[in-house]
Structures are given as structure tokens and as C-alpha cells.
Amino acid sequence: MAEILVLVDHADGAVKKVTLELLTKARALGTPSAVFIGAGYDKAAEKLAEYGAAKAYVAEDAELDGYVTAPKAELLAKLVAEHAPAAVLVPATAEGKEVAARLAIKTGSGVLTDAVDVSADLVAEQSIFGGSTVAHSKVAKGTPIIAMRPNATAPEAAPATAERVDVSVELTDAAKLAKVVEKVVLPKGDRPELTEASIVVSGGRGVGSGENFAVIEKLADALGAAVGASRAAVDAGWYPHQAQVGQTGKTVSPQLYIAAGISGAIQHRAGMQTSKTIVAINKDEEAPIFELADYGVIGDLFKVVPQVTDEILKRK
Ligand code: FAD
């Protein structure tokens, strides 16, 4: 079976869910080999094996930890040259896409970003033009490099050996130019990370104020969900920018997306329309979000959302 390289996304060895999704997808395309770059491999090893990595190429190096894209691309390019994999899968995160672009240039290959699926013949289904169109594309030159959106594949375990192969790379001067001087430590809350969450509850201008976001947070906590926000809510200073969903915010693709008091502008849809099930709560029955929603509730969010929250809590 053809080898498929999977770039591992992790934080100090704690493997992110998107990596498990990529390993699951890679198994449908060939034999996955994980590529671990950074510190903390011991912590990661078990998870990578559990989700089917036959091999793990490990560059254990604290200098390469975090958002350092040039060395990661360089290492992947070396592995591509040595092992001629059938494809390279990376997460379609900001970092993953930058690594993909650099790797494509180094290897003279085509790159496809924002894939929500890949078929066995390596045709990627992409969400493009701000999510308004779905394209089916295939790389025609070099090694296909495919950046897949988090939450596009349901991760399934399939134990393998994850045989460790230590690798290193002689960095070019260009790759040495960037180094991490301080790690970004995100505020730790009990809620899941927005792009990783399987349920997202988002609030928009209809929420009316920062304090009122408590209504959204209560529903999110009852569901174990992440909280998102429209740009209107973020620009008004009601919720932090890290929570913005959309074209100029984050792209999410959870199993369930609940939009409360959000009209459904194209720029908002760009960040959430590949969600599996969309529920909209809006008092305006003409709101465009209802064109997209699987379930719509026409009503005042301050009446609807607390009722939903209570009902969920009763069933716990
Ligand atoms: P509105 O459009 O004002 O909608 C508020 C909705 O709340 C209305 O439908 C109203 O009926 C409903 N409502 C009001 N009160 C209640 C209530 N009590 N109960 C129930 N419903 C109620 N937007 C993003 O979200 N993300 C982006 O990344 C983004 N990027 C952009 C990039 C560019 C270049 C541009 C030009 C725009 C971008 N926007 C983005 C902005 C986008 O065009 C919209 O302005 C924005 O999404 C609107 O947010 P909203 O739906 O919360 O507000």
C-alpha cells in the first residue's frame, strides 16, 4: 500500500484531534506514516499508534516546536524525496497551510487547501470562494499535498505499531531565520478549542451585549460545546476575536453548529457552512441563515436559548 505522510499537529506532544482525523483519512488512501516534529514525542506515541500510524518519523527537537513553518516544510520535503509517498496530508490550520505552501514550492508539487474530503484516487473535495462553491480537484504534478479542514472526518481508532524512525534535517539559512522566542499560551478554559469542538454555539449581533453572551455560554456548557461569535459581535467588543467564525475569523466544521441571533451573511457562512448539522435561532423568518439551516427556530433567542439549555440539563 502506498505511504501517506501525515503531519502531526500537537502541543508539547498532546496530539490534536485533527491529527487523528488525518490518520483516519490516510488509512482510506494507503498506509499512514505520522511525521512528528517538535518536543514531547513520548506523550504522542500511543495516540498515533492507536489511530493507525504504521510508522512515525520523529524529529524530536525543541527548536522546531510550535509555529516554525520553514523547518517543518524542509523536513517534509526531505521525507518526500526519500520515500516518495503517494500524498502528504496536513491540517488546514494557519500553520498547516503555510507548511503546505512551502512544501509545494520545495517539491514542485501541487497543493490543495481546505479539503473536506479526499477520495481513494486522491480527488479532493474543497470548499472555495469563501465557501460559496465546492470544487473537486486533483493534483497533476509532483506529490499531492492536501490540507484538510479540522472536523471533516470522524476519527476512528485502528491500532498499528507506529514504528519509530528518528529523522533530522540540516536547516538552510532561510529556515534558520525564524525561531520561536516565546510560546503563545492560550487562556485555559473548560470549553473545547473552537476549531476542534464537535459542537459550537455562536452568538451574533442579536445577542445585544457582552453580558448577554452568558446565555450563549450556558447553552454551550450544557452541551460541552465551544462558543463562537459573528464579526458584528466581535467588532462590538462583546466577545474576543479568537472566537470569530467566518471569512476573517476561524473556519469550523463541527457535527452541530447553533447560530443564535446571526443573520447568515456570506462572510459568516464561509466559516461554518460545512458543519454537519446547522441550527439557527433568529426572530426574523427572512434571515438568510434559514436557507442554510437544517433546523430553524423563529423566535427570540432570549426565550428560546434558555429553554433549550434547561431541557438539555434536565436530561443529563
Ligand atoms: P446582523 O447581520 O446584524 O444579524 C443579527 C441577526 O440577529 C438578525 O438576523 C436579527 O434578526 C437577529 N436578532 C436580533 N435580535 C434577536 C433576538 N432577540 N433573537 C433572535 N434573533 C435576533 N462576519 C462574520 O461573522 N465573520 C467574518 O469572518 C466576517 N468577515 C468579513 C469580512 C469582510 C471583508 C466583510 C466585508 C465582512 C465580514 N463579516 C464577517 C461581516 C458580515 O458581512 C456581517 O456583517 C456579519 O456577519 C453580521 O453579523 P450578525 O449576523 O451577528 O449581525
PDB file of N, CA and C in Angstrom, residues 233-271:
ATOM      1  N   ALA A 233     -20.560  40.787  16.503  1.00  0.00           N
ATOM      2  CA  ALA A 233     -20.448  40.669  17.962  1.00  0.00           C
ATOM      3  C   ALA A 233     -19.016  40.945  18.420  1.00  0.00           C
ATOM      4  N   VAL A 234     -18.051  40.502  17.619  1.00  0.00           N
ATOM      5  CA  VAL A 234     -16.638  40.713  17.977  1.00  0.00           C
ATOM      6  C   VAL A 234     -16.278  42.185  17.818  1.00  0.00           C
ATOM      7  N   ASP A 235     -16.694  42.789  16.690  1.00  0.00           N
ATOM      8  CA  ASP A 235     -16.379  44.208  16.459  1.00  0.00           C
ATOM      9  C   ASP A 235     -17.008  45.101  17.529  1.00  0.00           C
ATOM     10  N   ALA A 236     -18.139  44.663  18.063  1.00  0.00           N
ATOM     11  CA  ALA A 236     -18.794  45.455  19.116  1.00  0.00           C
ATOM     12  C   ALA A 236     -18.077  45.288  20.462  1.00  0.00           C
ATOM     13  N   GLY A 237     -17.085  44.387  20.506  1.00  0.00           N
ATOM     14  CA  GLY A 237     -16.328  44.183  21.742  1.00  0.00           C
ATOM     15  C   GLY A 237     -17.036  43.260  22.727  1.00  0.00           C
ATOM     16  N   TRP A 238     -18.040  42.508  22.252  1.00  0.00           N
ATOM     17  CA  TRP A 238     -18.800  41.644  23.166  1.00  0.00           C
ATOM     18  C   TRP A 238     -18.094  40.312  23.401  1.00  0.00           C
ATOM     19  N   TYR A 239     -17.294  39.900  22.443  1.00  0.00           N
ATOM     20  CA  TYR A 239     -16.615  38.614  22.582  1.00  0.00           C
ATOM     21  C   TYR A 239     -15.241  38.696  21.922  1.00  0.00           C
ATOM     22  N   PRO A 240     -14.237  37.914  22.416  1.00  0.00           N
ATOM     23  CA  PRO A 240     -12.879  38.061  21.872  1.00  0.00           C
ATOM     24  C   PRO A 240     -12.760  37.597  20.407  1.00  0.00           C
ATOM     25  N   HIS A 241     -11.790  38.173  19.732  1.00  0.00           N
ATOM     26  CA  HIS A 241     -11.595  37.874  18.315  1.00  0.00           C
ATOM     27  C   HIS A 241     -11.291  36.394  18.060  1.00  0.00           C
ATOM     28  N   GLN A 242     -10.637  35.732  19.047  1.00  0.00           N
ATOM     29  CA  GLN A 242     -10.327  34.292  18.848  1.00  0.00           C
ATOM     30  C   GLN A 242     -11.587  33.482  18.592  1.00  0.00           C
ATOM     31  N   ALA A 243     -12.737  34.029  18.988  1.00  0.00           N
ATOM     32  CA  ALA A 243     -13.989  33.274  18.847  1.00  0.00           C
ATOM     33  C   ALA A 243     -14.698  33.577  17.527  1.00  0.00           C
ATOM     34  N   GLN A 244     -14.138  34.500  16.722  1.00  0.00           N
ATOM     35  CA  GLN A 244     -14.857  34.884  15.493  1.00  0.00           C
ATOM     36  C   GLN A 244     -14.860  33.757  14.466  1.00  0.00           C
ATOM     37  N   VAL A 245     -16.048  33.477  13.972  1.00  0.00           N
ATOM     38  CA  VAL A 245     -16.213  32.443  12.943  1.00  0.00           C
ATOM     39  C   VAL A 245     -16.481  33.152  11.620  1.00  0.00           C
ATOM     40  N   GLY A 246     -15.784  32.753  10.576  1.00  0.00           N
ATOM     41  CA  GLY A 246     -16.071  33.343   9.265  1.00  0.00           C
ATOM     42  C   GLY A 246     -14.844  33.585   8.435  1.00  0.00           C
ATOM     43  N   GLN A 247     -15.054  34.304   7.370  1.00  0.00           N
ATOM     44  CA  GLN A 247     -14.006  34.533   6.373  1.00  0.00           C
ATOM     45  C   GLN A 247     -12.757  35.147   6.984  1.00  0.00           C
ATOM     46  N   THR A 248     -12.934  36.101   7.889  1.00  0.00           N
ATOM     47  CA  THR A 248     -11.774  36.725   8.523  1.00  0.00           C
ATOM     48  C   THR A 248     -11.607  36.228   9.961  1.00  0.00           C
ATOM     49  N   GLY A 249     -12.279  35.148  10.276  1.00  0.00           N
ATOM     50  CA  GLY A 249     -12.133  34.529  11.588  1.00  0.00           C
ATOM     51  C   GLY A 249     -11.734  33.076  11.397  1.00  0.00           C
ATOM     52  N   LYS A 250     -12.271  32.200  12.224  1.00  0.00           N
ATOM     53  CA  LYS A 250     -11.897  30.785  12.137  1.00  0.00           C
ATOM     54  C   LYS A 250     -12.887  30.005  11.287  1.00  0.00           C
ATOM     55  N   THR A 251     -12.426  28.916  10.731  1.00  0.00           N
ATOM     56  CA  THR A 251     -13.292  28.015   9.991  1.00  0.00           C
ATOM     57  C   THR A 251     -13.588  26.834  10.885  1.00  0.00           C
ATOM     58  N   VAL A 252     -14.867  26.562  11.081  1.00  0.00           N
ATOM     59  CA  VAL A 252     -15.239  25.428  11.918  1.00  0.00           C
ATOM     60  C   VAL A 252     -16.104  24.474  11.095  1.00  0.00           C
ATOM     61  N   SER A 253     -16.053  23.231  11.460  1.00  0.00           N
ATOM     62  CA  SER A 253     -16.846  22.236  10.734  1.00  0.00           C
ATOM     63  C   SER A 253     -17.343  21.175  11.711  1.00  0.00           C
ATOM     64  N   PRO A 254     -18.045  21.631  12.774  1.00  0.00           N
ATOM     65  CA  PRO A 254     -18.439  20.686  13.819  1.00  0.00           C
ATOM     66  C   PRO A 254     -19.602  19.785  13.394  1.00  0.00           C
ATOM     67  N   GLN A 255     -19.913  18.835  14.224  1.00  0.00           N
ATOM     68  CA  GLN A 255     -21.086  17.984  13.987  1.00  0.00           C
ATOM     69  C   GLN A 255     -22.357  18.822  14.123  1.00  0.00           C
ATOM     70  N   LEU A 256     -22.346  19.755  15.064  1.00  0.00           N
ATOM     71  CA  LEU A 256     -23.529  20.599  15.303  1.00  0.00           C
ATOM     72  C   LEU A 256     -23.098  22.048  15.486  1.00  0.00           C
ATOM     73  N   TYR A 257     -23.709  22.945  14.700  1.00  0.00           N
ATOM     74  CA  TYR A 257     -23.426  24.385  14.822  1.00  0.00           C
ATOM     75  C   TYR A 257     -24.742  25.088  15.127  1.00  0.00           C
ATOM     76  N   ILE A 258     -24.796  25.782  16.257  1.00  0.00           N
ATOM     77  CA  ILE A 258     -26.013  26.515  16.617  1.00  0.00           C
ATOM     78  C   ILE A 258     -25.717  28.009  16.485  1.00  0.00           C
ATOM     79  N   ALA A 259     -26.477  28.678  15.617  1.00  0.00           N
ATOM     80  CA  ALA A 259     -26.282  30.117  15.401  1.00  0.00           C
ATOM     81  C   ALA A 259     -27.462  30.853  16.009  1.00  0.00           C
ATOM     82  N   ALA A 260     -27.190  31.694  17.006  1.00  0.00           N
ATOM     83  CA  ALA A 260     -28.271  32.436  17.667  1.00  0.00           C
ATOM     84  C   ALA A 260     -28.092  33.929  17.428  1.00  0.00           C
ATOM     85  N   GLY A 261     -29.095  34.554  16.859  1.00  0.00           N
ATOM     86  CA  GLY A 261     -29.016  35.998  16.604  1.00  0.00           C
ATOM     87  C   GLY A 261     -27.980  36.354  15.566  1.00  0.00           C
ATOM     88  N   ILE A 262     -27.819  35.470  14.585  1.00  0.00           N
ATOM     89  CA  ILE A 262     -26.851  35.668  13.485  1.00  0.00           C
ATOM     90  C   ILE A 262     -27.642  35.628  12.182  1.00  0.00           C
ATOM     91  N   SER A 263     -27.431  36.652  11.312  1.00  0.00           N
ATOM     92  CA  SER A 263     -28.263  36.742  10.109  1.00  0.00           C
ATOM     93  C   SER A 263     -27.851  35.742   9.026  1.00  0.00           C
ATOM     94  N   GLY A 264     -26.543  35.380   9.011  1.00  0.00           N
ATOM     95  CA  GLY A 264     -26.090  34.417   7.999  1.00  0.00           C
ATOM     96  C   GLY A 264     -25.485  35.082   6.778  1.00  0.00           C
ATOM     97  N   ALA A 265     -24.707  36.162   7.003  1.00  0.00           N
ATOM     98  CA  ALA A 265     -24.003  36.831   5.899  1.00  0.00           C
ATOM     99  C   ALA A 265     -23.014  35.848   5.278  1.00  0.00           C
ATOM    100  N   ILE A 266     -22.715  36.065   3.993  1.00  0.00           N
ATOM    101  CA  ILE A 266     -21.831  35.152   3.252  1.00  0.00           C
ATOM    102  C   ILE A 266     -20.477  34.988   3.964  1.00  0.00           C
ATOM    103  N   GLN A 267     -19.989  36.108   4.553  1.00  0.00           N
ATOM    104  CA  GLN A 267     -18.676  36.022   5.221  1.00  0.00           C
ATOM    105  C   GLN A 267     -18.753  35.173   6.485  1.00  0.00           C
ATOM    106  N   HIS A 268     -19.928  35.115   7.115  1.00  0.00           N
ATOM    107  CA  HIS A 268     -20.070  34.236   8.286  1.00  0.00           C
ATOM    108  C   HIS A 268     -20.204  32.778   7.821  1.00  0.00           C
ATOM    109  N   ARG A 269     -21.009  32.583   6.793  1.00  0.00           N
ATOM    110  CA  ARG A 269     -21.212  31.222   6.266  1.00  0.00           C
ATOM    111  C   ARG A 269     -19.885  30.570   5.857  1.00  0.00           C
ATOM    112  N   ALA A 270     -18.969  31.418   5.319  1.00  0.00           N
ATOM    113  CA  ALA A 270     -17.687  30.890   4.838  1.00  0.00           C
ATOM    114  C   ALA A 270     -16.973  30.094   5.927  1.00  0.00           C
ATOM    115  N   GLY A 271     -17.236  30.448   7.174  1.00  0.00           N
ATOM    116  CA  GLY A 271     -16.532  29.794   8.267  1.00  0.00           C
ATOM    117  C   GLY A 271     -17.283  28.651   8.908  1.00  0.00           C
TER     118      GLY A 271
END
